[in-house]
Coordinates of C-alpha atoms in Angstrom, one line a residue:
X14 CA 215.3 13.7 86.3
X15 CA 217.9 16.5 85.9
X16 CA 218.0 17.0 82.2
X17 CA 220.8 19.7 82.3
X18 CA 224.3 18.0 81.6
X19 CA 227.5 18.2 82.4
X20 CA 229.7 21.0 81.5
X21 CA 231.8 20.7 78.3
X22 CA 234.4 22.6 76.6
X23 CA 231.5 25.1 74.9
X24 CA 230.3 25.9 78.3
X25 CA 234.3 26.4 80.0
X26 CA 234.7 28.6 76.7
X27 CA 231.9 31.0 77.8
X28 CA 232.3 30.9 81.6
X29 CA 236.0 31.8 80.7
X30 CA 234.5 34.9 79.0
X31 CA 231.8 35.8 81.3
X32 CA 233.9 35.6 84.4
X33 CA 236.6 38.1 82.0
X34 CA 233.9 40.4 82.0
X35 CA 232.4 40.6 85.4
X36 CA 236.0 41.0 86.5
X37 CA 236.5 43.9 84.2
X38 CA 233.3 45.4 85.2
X39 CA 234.2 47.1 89.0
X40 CA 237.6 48.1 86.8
X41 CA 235.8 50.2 84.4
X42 CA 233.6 51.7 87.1
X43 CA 236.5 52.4 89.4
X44 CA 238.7 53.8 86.4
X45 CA 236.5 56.5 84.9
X46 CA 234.5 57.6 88.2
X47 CA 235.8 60.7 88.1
X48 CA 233.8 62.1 84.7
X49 CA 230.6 60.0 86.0
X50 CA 229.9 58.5 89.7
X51 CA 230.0 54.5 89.5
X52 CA 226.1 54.8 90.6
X53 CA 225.0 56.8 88.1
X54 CA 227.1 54.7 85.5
X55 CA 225.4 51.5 87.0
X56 CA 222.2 53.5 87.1
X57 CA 222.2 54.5 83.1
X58 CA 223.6 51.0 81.8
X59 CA 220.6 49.4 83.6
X60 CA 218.3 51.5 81.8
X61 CA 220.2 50.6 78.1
X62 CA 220.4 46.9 78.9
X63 CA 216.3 46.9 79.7
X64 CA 215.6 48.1 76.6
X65 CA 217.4 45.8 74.6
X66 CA 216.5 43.1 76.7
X67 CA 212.7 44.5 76.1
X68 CA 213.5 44.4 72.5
X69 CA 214.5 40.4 72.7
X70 CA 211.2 40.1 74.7
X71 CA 209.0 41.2 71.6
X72 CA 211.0 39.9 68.9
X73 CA 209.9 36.4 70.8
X74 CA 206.1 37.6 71.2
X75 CA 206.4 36.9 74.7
X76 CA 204.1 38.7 77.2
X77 CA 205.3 40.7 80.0
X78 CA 203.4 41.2 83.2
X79 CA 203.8 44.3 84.1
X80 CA 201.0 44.5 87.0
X81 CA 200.2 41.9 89.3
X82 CA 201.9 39.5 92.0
X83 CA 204.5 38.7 89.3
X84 CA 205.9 42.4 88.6
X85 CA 205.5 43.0 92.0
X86 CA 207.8 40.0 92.8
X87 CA 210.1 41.3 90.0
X88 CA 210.1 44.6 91.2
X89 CA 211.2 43.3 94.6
X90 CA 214.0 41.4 92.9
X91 CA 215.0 44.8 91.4
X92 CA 215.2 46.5 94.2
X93 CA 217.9 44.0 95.9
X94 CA 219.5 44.4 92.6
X95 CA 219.5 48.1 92.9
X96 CA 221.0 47.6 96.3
X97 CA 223.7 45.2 95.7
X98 CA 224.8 47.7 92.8
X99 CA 224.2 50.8 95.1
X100 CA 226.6 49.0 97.2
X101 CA 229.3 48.3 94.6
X102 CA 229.3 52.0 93.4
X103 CA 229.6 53.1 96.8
X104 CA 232.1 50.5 97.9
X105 CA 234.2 51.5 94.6
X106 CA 234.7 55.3 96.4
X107 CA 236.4 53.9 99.7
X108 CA 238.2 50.6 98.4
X109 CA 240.3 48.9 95.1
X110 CA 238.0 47.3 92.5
X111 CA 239.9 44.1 93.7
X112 CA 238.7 44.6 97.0
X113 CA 235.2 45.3 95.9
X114 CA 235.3 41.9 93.1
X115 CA 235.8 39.8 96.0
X116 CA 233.8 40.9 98.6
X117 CA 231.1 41.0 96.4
X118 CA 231.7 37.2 95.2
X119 CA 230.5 36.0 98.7
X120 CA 227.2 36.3 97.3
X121 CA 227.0 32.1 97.0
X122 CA 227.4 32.1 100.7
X123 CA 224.1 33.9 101.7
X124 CA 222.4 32.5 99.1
X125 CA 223.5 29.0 100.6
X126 CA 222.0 30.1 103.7
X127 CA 218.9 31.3 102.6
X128 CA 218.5 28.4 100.3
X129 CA 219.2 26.4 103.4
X130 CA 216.3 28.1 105.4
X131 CA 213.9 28.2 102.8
X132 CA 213.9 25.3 100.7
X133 CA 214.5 21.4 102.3
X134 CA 215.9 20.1 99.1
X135 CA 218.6 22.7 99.4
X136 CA 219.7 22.0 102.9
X137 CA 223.3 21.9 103.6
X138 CA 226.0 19.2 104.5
X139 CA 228.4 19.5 107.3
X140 CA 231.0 19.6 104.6
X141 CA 229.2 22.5 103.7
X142 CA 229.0 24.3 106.9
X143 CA 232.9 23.6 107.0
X144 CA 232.7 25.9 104.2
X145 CA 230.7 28.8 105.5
X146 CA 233.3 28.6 108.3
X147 CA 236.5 29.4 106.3
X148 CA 234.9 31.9 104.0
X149 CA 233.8 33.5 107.0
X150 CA 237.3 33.2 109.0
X151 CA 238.5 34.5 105.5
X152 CA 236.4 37.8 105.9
X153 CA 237.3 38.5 108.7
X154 CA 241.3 38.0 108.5
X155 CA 240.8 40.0 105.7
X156 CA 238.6 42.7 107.8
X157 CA 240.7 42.4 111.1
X158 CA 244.6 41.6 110.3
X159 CA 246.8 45.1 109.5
X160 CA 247.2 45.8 105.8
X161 CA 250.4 47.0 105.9
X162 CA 251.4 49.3 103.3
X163 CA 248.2 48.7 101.3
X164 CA 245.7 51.1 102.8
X165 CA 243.5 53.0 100.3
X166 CA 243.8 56.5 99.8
X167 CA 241.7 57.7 102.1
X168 CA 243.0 55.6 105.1
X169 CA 242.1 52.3 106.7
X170 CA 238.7 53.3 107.7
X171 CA 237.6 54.1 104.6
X172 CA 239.0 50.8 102.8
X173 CA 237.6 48.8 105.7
X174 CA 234.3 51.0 104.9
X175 CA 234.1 50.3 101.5
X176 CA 234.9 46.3 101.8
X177 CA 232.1 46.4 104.1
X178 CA 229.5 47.9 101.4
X179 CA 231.1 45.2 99.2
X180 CA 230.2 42.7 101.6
X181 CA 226.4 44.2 101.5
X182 CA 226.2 43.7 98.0
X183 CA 227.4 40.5 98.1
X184 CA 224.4 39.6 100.5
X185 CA 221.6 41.6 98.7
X186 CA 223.1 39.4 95.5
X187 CA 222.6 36.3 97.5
X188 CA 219.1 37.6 99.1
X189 CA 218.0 38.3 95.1
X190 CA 219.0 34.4 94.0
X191 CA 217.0 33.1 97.2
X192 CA 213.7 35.2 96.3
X193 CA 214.0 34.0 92.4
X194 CA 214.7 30.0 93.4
X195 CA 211.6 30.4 95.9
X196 CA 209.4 32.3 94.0
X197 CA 206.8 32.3 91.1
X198 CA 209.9 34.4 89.4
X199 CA 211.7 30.8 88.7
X200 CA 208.9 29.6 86.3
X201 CA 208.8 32.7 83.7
X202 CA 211.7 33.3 81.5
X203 CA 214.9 34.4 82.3
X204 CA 214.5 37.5 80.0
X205 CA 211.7 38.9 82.0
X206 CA 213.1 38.4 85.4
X207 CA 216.4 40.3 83.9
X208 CA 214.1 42.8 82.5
X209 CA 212.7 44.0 86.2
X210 CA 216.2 44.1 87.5
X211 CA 217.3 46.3 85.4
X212 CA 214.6 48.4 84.4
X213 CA 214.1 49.0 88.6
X214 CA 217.7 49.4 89.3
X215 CA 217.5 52.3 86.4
X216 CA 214.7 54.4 88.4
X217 CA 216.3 53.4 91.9
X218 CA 220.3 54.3 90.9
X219 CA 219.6 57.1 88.8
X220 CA 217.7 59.0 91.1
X221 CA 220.0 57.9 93.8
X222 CA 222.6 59.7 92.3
X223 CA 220.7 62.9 91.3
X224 CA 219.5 63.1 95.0
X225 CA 222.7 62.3 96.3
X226 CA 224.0 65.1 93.5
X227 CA 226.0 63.2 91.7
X228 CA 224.6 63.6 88.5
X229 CA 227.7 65.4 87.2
X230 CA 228.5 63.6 83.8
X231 CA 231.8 64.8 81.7
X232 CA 231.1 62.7 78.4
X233 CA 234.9 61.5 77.6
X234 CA 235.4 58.9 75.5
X235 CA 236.6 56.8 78.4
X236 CA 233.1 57.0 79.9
X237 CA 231.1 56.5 77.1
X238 CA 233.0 53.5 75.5
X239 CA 232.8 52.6 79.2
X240 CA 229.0 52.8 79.5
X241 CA 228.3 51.0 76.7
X242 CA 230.8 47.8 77.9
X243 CA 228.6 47.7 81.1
X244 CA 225.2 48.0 79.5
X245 CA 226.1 45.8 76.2
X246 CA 228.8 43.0 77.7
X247 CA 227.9 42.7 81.5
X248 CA 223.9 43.3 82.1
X249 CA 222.8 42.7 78.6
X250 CA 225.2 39.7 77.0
X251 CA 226.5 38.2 79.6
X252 CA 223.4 38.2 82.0
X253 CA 221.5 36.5 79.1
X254 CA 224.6 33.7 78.5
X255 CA 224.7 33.2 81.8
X256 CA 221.2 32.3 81.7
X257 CA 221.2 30.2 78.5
X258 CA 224.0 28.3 80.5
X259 CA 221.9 27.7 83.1
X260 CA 218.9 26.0 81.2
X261 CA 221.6 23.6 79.7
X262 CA 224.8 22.8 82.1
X263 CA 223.9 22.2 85.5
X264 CA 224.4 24.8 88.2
X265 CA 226.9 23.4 90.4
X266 CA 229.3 23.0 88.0
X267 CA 229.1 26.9 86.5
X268 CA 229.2 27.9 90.1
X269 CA 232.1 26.6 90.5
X270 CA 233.8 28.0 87.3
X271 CA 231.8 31.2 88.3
X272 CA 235.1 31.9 90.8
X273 CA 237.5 32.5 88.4
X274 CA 235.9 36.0 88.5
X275 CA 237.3 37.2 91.6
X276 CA 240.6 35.7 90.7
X277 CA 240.5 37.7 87.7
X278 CA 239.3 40.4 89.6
X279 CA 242.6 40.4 91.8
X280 CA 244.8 40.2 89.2
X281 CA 243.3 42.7 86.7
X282 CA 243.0 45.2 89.4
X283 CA 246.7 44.9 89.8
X284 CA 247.9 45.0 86.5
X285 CA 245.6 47.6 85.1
X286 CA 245.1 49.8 87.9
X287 CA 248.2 49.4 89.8
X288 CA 246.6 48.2 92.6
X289 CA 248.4 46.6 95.9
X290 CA 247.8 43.0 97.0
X291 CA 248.5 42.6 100.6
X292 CA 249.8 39.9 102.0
X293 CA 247.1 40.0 104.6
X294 CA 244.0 40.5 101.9
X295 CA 245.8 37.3 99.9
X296 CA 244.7 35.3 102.7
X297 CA 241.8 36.3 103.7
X298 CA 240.6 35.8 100.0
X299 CA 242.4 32.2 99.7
X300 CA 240.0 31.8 102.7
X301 CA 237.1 33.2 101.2
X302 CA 237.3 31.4 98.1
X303 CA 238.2 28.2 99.1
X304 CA 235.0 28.3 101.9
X305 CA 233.0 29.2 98.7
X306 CA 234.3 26.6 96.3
X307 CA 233.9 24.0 99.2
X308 CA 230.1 25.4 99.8
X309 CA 229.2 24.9 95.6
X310 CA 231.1 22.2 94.5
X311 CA 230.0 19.7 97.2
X312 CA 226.5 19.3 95.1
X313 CA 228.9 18.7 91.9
X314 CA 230.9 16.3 94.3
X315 CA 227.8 14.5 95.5
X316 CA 226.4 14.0 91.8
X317 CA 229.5 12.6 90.6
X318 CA 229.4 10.3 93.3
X319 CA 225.9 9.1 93.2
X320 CA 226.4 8.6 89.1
X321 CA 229.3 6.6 90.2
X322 CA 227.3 4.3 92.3
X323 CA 224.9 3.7 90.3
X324 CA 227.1 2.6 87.1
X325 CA 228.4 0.0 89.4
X326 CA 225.0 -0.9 90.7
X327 CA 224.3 -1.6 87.3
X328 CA 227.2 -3.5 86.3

């Protein structure tokens, strides 16, 4: 029996907060990439979080593995990681951070369909594959339509470009839930599994962006109260809440609160950046986020249901 409950105000509270800051964090990237590249930012913020997720590790006495099937696993984990974030910093040169937020959020959709393929107790419904069909026809109206007068800087091909990297990372996010849920990586703690993530993506993004020469760091305040949100708020505090809320809520139900984070996305890229919202893009992401919400809330949906049936069973 599922001993996770049901969300409550606590847990809306802290989605509220962690959605905030995953919103913000493609904004803060975007916004001082020109003292630091967005992969090399990505790449040094990994490497702070680790350690202070190392430090929570030994203050608990827990025991890593550090060789073995199990870091190997969790180095394989960090390497999607590393290459759904290589894909954000990439995307964030060719595209708006609002662009990148929700293209990136598609992530529950692959993971859907990996999940699907891999495990039978997470095969989908019809209702479901209704789902996968409108976030898909909302990708590509959002790919396909004309944008009008809201073309990037560096032309359509290069917004089109960088939604598509967004759209990568989005599915090497999904890949990197499908190898925790079906792996050994779901039964050690939450800490550790964070720990490879970020301690690969370090290695991997930093020396991405030194071989790709774009080591170039100008440290302005901007940047370096900028670095220290993304290592501190987004891969160490929120990453660990996000956790916590999952060994106590049940997932359905934060996944579906998890979507407020491209909304917020959208709308902080346009008020803080100045950004242009499309008529075209607006649809395509109603699409996309109403094909996801119908894909994660169906489980919610179904529990409800089935706790409904069986109170009147019993009365």
């Amino acid at each position: 029996m599922d001993s996770r409950k049901s969300i409550d105000i606590t847990a809306v509270g802290l989605m509220v907060g962690i959605c905030l800051i995953w919103a913000l964090q493609p904004i803060g990237l975007k916004s001082t990439a020109v003292f630091a590249a967005p992969v090399l930012q990505i790449g040094l913020r990994s490497g702070i979080a680790a350690l202070c997720v190392l430090a929570i590790v030994k203050l608990k006495g827990q025991r890593m593995e550090f060789f073995g099937g199990t870091a190997g696993l969790g180095a394989l984990a960090g390497l999607l990681f590393a290459m759904e974030f290589f894909m954000v910093g990439e995307a964030l040169k060719h595209t708006s951070a609002s662009h990148v937020v929700v293209f990136l959020y598609t992530a529950p959709i692959f993971a859907a369909l990996g999940l699907h393929w891999k495990l039978p107790s997470e095969r989908l419904a019809a209702v479901q594959w209704v789902g996968i069909a409108v976030a898909a026809a909302g990708i590509a109206f959002a790919f396909l339509a004309p944008q009008g007068g809201g073309e990037a800087a560096g032309g359509l091909g290069a917004m089109l470009w960088g939604d598509g990297l967004a759209l990568l990372g989005g599915a090497a996010w999904g890949l990197t839930t499908v190898l925790i849920r079906t792996t050994r990586l779901s039964a050690i703690p939450a800490t550790h599994v964070l720990f490879y993530q970020l301690a690969t993506a370090f290695v991997i993004l930093t020396g991405a962006a030194v071989a790709g020469g774009e080591a170039a760091f100008v440290p302005t305040r901007p940047l370096l109260l900028n670095i220290a949100f993304q290592a501190l708020a987004v891969s160490f505090l929120s990453f660990l809440t996000w956790f916590w809320l999952l060994t106590k809520y049940r997932a359905s139900q934060l996944g579906v609160f998890s979507f407020m984070t491209p909304v917020f996305g959208v709308v902080l890229g346009i008020l803080l950046l100045g950004e242009p919202l499309t008529p075209e893009f607006s649809i395509g992401t109603a699409g996309v986020l109403v094909g996801i919400m119908i894909v994660s809330a169906y489980p919610w949906i179904g529990q409800r249901r089935a706790g409904r049936s069986a109170q009147a069973g019993s009365s």
